[in-house]
Short mmCIF file of C-alpha atoms in Angstrom, two decimals:
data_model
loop_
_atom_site.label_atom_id
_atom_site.label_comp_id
_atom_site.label_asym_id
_atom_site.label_seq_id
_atom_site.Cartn_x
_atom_site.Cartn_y
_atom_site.Cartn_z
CA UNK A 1 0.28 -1.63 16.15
CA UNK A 2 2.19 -4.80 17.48
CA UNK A 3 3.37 -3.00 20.56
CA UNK A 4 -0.78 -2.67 21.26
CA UNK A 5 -1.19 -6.78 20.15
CA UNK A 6 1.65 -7.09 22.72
CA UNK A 7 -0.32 -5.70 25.29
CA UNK A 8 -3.81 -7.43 24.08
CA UNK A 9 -1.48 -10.91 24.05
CA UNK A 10 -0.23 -10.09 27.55
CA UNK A 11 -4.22 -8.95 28.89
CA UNK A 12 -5.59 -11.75 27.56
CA UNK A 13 -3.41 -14.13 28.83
CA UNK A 14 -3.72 -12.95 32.24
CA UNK A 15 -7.53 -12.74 32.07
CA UNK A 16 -7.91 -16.51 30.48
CA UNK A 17 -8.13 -17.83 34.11
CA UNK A 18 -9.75 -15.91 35.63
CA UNK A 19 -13.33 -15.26 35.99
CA UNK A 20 -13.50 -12.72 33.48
CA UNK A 21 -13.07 -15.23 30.85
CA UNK A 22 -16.45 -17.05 31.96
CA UNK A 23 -18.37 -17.56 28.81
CA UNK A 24 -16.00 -16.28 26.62
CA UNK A 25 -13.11 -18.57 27.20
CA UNK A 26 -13.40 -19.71 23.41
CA UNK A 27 -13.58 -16.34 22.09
CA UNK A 28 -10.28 -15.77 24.44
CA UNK A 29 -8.25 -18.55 23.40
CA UNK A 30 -8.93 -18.27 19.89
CA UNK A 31 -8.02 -14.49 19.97
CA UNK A 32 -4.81 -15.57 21.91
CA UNK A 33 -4.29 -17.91 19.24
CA UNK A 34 -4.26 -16.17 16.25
CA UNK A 35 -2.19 -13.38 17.57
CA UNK A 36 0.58 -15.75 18.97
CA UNK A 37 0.93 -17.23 15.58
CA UNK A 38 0.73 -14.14 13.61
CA UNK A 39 3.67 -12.70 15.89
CA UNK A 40 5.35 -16.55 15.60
CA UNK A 41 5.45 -16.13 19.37
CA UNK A 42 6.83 -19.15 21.24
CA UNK A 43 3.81 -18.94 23.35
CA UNK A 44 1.36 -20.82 20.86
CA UNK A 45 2.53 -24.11 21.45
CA UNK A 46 2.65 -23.62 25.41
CA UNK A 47 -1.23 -22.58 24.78
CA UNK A 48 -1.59 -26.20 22.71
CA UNK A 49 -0.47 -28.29 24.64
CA UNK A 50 -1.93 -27.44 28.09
CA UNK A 51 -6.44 -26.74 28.42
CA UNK A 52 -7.54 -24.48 26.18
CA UNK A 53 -10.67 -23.50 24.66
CA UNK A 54 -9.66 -22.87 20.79
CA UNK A 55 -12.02 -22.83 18.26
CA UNK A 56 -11.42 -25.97 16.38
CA UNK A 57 -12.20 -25.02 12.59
CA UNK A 58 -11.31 -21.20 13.29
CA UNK A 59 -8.09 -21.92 15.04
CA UNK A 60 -7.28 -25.04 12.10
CA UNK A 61 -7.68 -22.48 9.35
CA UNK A 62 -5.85 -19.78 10.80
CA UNK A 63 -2.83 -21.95 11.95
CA UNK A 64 -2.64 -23.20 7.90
CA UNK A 65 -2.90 -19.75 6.92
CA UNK A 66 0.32 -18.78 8.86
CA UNK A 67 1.56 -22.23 7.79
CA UNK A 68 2.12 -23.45 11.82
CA UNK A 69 1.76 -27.04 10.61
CA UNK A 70 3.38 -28.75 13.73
CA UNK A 71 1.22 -26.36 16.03
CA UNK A 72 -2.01 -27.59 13.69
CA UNK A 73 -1.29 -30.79 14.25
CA UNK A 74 -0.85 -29.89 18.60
CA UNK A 75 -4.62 -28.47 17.74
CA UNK A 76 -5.87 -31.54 15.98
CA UNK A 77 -4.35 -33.80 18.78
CA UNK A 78 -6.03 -31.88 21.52
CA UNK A 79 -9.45 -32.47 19.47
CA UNK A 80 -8.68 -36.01 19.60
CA UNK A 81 -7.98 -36.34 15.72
CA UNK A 82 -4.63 -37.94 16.38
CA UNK A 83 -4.87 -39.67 12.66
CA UNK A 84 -4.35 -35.87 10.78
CA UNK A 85 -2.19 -34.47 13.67
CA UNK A 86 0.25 -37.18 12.50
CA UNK A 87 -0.44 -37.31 8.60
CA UNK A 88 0.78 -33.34 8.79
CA UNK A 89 3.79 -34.42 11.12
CA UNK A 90 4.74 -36.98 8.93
CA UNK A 91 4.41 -34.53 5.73
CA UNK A 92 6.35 -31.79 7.53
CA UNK A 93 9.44 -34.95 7.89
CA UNK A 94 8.91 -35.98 4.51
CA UNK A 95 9.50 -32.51 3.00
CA UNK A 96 5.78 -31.88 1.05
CA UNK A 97 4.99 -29.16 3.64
CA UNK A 98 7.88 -27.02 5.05
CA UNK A 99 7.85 -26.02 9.06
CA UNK A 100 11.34 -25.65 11.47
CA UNK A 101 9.77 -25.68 14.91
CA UNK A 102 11.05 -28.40 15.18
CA UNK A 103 14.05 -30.23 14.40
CA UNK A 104 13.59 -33.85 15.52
CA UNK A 105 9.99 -34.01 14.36
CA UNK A 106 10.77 -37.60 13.37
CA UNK A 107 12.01 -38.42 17.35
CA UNK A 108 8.68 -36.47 18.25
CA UNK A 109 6.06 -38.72 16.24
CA UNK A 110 7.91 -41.95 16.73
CA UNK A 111 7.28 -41.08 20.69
CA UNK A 112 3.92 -40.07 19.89
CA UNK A 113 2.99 -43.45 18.52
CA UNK A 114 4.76 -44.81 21.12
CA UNK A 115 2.42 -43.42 23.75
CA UNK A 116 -0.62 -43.77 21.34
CA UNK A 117 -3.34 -46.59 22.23
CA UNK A 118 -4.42 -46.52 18.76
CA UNK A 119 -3.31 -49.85 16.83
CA UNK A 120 -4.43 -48.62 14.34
CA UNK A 121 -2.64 -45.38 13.75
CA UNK A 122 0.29 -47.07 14.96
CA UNK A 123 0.02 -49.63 12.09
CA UNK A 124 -0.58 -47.05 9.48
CA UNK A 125 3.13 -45.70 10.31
CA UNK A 126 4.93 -48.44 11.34
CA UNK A 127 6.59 -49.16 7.81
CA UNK A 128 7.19 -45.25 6.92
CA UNK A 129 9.01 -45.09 10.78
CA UNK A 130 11.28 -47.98 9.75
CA UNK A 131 11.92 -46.92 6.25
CA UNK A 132 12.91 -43.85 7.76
CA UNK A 133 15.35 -45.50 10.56
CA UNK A 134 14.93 -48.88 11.78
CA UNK A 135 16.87 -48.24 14.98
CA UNK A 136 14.86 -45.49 15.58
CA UNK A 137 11.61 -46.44 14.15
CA UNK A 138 11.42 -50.28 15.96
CA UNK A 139 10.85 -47.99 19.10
CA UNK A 140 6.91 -48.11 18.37
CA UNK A 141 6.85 -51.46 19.44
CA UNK A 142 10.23 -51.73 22.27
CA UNK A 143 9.05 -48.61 24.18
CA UNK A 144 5.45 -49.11 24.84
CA UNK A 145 4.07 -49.35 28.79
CA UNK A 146 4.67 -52.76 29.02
CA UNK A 147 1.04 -53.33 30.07
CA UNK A 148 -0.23 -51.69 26.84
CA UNK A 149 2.17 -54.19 24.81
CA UNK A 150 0.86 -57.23 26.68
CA UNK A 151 -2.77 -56.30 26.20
CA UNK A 152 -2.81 -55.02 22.53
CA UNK A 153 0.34 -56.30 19.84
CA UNK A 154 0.78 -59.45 19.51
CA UNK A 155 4.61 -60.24 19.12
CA UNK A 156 3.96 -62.27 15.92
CA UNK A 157 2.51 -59.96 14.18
CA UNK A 158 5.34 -57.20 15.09
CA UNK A 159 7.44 -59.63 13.73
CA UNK A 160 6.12 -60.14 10.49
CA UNK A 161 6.02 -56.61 10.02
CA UNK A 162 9.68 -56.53 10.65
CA UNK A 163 11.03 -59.61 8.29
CA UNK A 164 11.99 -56.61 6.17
CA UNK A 165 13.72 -54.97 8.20
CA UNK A 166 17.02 -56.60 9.70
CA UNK A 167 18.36 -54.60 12.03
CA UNK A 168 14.96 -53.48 13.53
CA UNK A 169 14.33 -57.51 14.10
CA UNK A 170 17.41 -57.99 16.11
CA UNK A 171 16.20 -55.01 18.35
CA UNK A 172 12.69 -56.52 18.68
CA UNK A 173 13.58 -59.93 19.48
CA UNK A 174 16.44 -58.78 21.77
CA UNK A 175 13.63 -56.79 23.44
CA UNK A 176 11.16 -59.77 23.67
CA UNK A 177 14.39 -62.12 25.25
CA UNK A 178 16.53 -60.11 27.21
CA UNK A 179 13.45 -56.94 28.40
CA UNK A 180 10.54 -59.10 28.72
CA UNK A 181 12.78 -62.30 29.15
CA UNK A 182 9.58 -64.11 27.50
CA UNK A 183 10.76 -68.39 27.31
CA UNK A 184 9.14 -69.11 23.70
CA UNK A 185 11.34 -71.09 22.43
CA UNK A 186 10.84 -69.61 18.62
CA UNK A 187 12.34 -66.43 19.67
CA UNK A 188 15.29 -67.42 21.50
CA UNK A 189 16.20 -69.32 18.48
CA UNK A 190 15.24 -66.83 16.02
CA UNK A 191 17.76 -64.63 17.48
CA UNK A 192 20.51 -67.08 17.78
CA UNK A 193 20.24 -67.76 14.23
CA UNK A 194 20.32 -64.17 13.33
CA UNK A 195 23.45 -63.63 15.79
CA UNK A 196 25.06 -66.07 13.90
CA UNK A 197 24.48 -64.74 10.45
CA UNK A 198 25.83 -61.52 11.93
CA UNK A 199 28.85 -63.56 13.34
CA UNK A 200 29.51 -64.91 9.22
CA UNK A 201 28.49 -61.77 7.13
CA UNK A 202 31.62 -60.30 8.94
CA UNK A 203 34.39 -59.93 6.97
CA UNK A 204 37.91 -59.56 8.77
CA UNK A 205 41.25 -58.73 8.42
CA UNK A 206 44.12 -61.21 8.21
CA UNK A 207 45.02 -60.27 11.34
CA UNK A 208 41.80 -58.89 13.14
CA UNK A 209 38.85 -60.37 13.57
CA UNK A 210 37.36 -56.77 13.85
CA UNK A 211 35.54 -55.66 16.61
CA UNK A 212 31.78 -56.06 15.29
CA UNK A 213 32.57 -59.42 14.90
CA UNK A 214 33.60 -59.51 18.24
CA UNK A 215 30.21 -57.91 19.47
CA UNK A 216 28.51 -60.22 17.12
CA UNK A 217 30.18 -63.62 19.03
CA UNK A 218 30.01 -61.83 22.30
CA UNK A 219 25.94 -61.54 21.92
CA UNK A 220 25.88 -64.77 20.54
CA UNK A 221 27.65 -66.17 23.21
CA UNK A 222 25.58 -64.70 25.52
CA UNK A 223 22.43 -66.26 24.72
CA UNK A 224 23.50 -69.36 24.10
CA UNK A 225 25.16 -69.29 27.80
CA UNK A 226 21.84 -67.49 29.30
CA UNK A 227 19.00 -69.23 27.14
CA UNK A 228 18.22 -72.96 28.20
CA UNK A 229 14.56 -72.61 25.38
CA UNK A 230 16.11 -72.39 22.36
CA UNK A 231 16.55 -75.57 19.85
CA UNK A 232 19.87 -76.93 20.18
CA UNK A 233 20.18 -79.38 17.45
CA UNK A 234 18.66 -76.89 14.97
CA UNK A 235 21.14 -74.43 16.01
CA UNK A 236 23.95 -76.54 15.57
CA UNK A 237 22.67 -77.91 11.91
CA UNK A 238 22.40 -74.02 10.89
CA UNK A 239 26.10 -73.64 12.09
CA UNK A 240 26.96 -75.79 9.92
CA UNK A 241 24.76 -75.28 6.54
CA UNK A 242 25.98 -71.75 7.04
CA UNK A 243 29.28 -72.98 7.55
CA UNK A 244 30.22 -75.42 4.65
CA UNK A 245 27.86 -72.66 2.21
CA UNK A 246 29.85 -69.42 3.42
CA UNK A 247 33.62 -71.40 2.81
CA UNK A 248 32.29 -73.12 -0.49
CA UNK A 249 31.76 -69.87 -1.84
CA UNK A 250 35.09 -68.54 -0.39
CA UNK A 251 33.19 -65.52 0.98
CA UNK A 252 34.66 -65.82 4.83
CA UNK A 253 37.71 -67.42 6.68
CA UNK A 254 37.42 -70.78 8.16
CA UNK A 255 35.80 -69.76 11.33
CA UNK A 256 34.14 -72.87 13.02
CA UNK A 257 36.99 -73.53 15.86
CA UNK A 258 36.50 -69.29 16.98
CA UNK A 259 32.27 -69.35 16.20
CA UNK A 260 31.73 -68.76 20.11
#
């Protein structure tokens, strides 16, 4: 029996492009289909992701049946249903539905949104990709086509979303100052200020200053050598609020003379 689906896998397969399959290129995929994920055959997601002809609803229920969850979701993004391809991804990540294809299925959808035009979609996930991994996650928004960004998120509204996330903030406004080198003044001091606080959370030795805090000044530095838009004075006041409050409370060395 499965050396004679082997060969029906292999006829059909040959056929599919040919014209034989006129008029029954539906009836051809979807066979192909079904036995490629009955035999867990590599071959089904090759057939998803390039033209095919699969029966949407037959192919949807058969794939569930077999429990090929990432290859469902291949299906549903082909039928331009993007928004359940990616609910089933993200289940599959978050554990409620079990499937191994594949192993950086988190990596995968965070480069689908990445590449998706739907706001949003992209919204919907944003906070679940950053809870996740903010490194990884702030990618949504600091690897888009960079005529996609200009004409559809607005930067202020990226960065509201990320207020709760620290690290993914540094990332974004590093992107929208050093990638896009965009001269708003807000965001050039924005991420002075948050250098800084990264300069002061830092907690070193006696004898080392450590070398995040190192990287810390050296970015820091940076800017404040590169950037002519952001607000000097109200730099300089925050250096030293932060200053006198960080030694009052004892919590790091005197550091004002080695800030920079």
């Amino acid at each position: 029996m499965a050396k004679c689906k082997r060969f029906l896998m292999s006829y059909l397969n040959e056929v599919r492009s040919t014209e034989v399959a006129n008029g029954y290129k539906e009836d051809i995929d979807t066979a192909l289909l079904k036995l490629y994920a009955e035999a867990d055959h590599d071959s089904l997601l090759d057939l998803l992701v390039t033209e095919n002809s699969c029966l949407l609803t037959d192919s949807a229920a058969w794939l569930e049946k077999h429990k090929k969850y990432f290859a469902l979701g291949l299906l549903y993004h082909y039928n331009n249903q993007d928004a359940a391809a990616v609910q089933l991804w993200v289940n599959i990540v978050n554990g409620d539905i079990h499937d191994s294809t594949r192993s950086d299925l988190y990596e995968y959808v965070i480069d689908f949104l990445t590449y998706s035009s739907d706001q949003e979609l992209v919204w919907k996930y944003a906070d679940w990709a950053l809870q996740k991994s903010e490194e990884v996650g702030v990618q949504v928004f600091t690897k888009r086509h960079l005529e996609e960004e200009q004409n559809s998120f607005n930067p202020d509204d990226i960065l509201t979303c990320l207020k709760k996330y620290p690290d993914a903030l540094v990332k974004y406004l590093e992107h929208l100052v050093m990638d896009r080198k965009l001269q708003r003044e807000e965001y050039h001091t924005h991420l002075a200020v948050l250098y800084l606080d990264k300069v002061l959370q830092q907690r070193p030795s006696a004898d080392s200053m450590g070398t995040e805090v190192t990287e810390a000044q050296a970015k820091l530095r940076h800017l404040l050598q590169k950037s002519d838009v952001y607000r000097v004075r109200f730099l300089m006041d925050e250096v030293e609020r932060k200053l006198i409050s960080a030694l009052r409370q004892k919590s790091v060395p005197d550091m004002s003379e080695s800030l920079l």
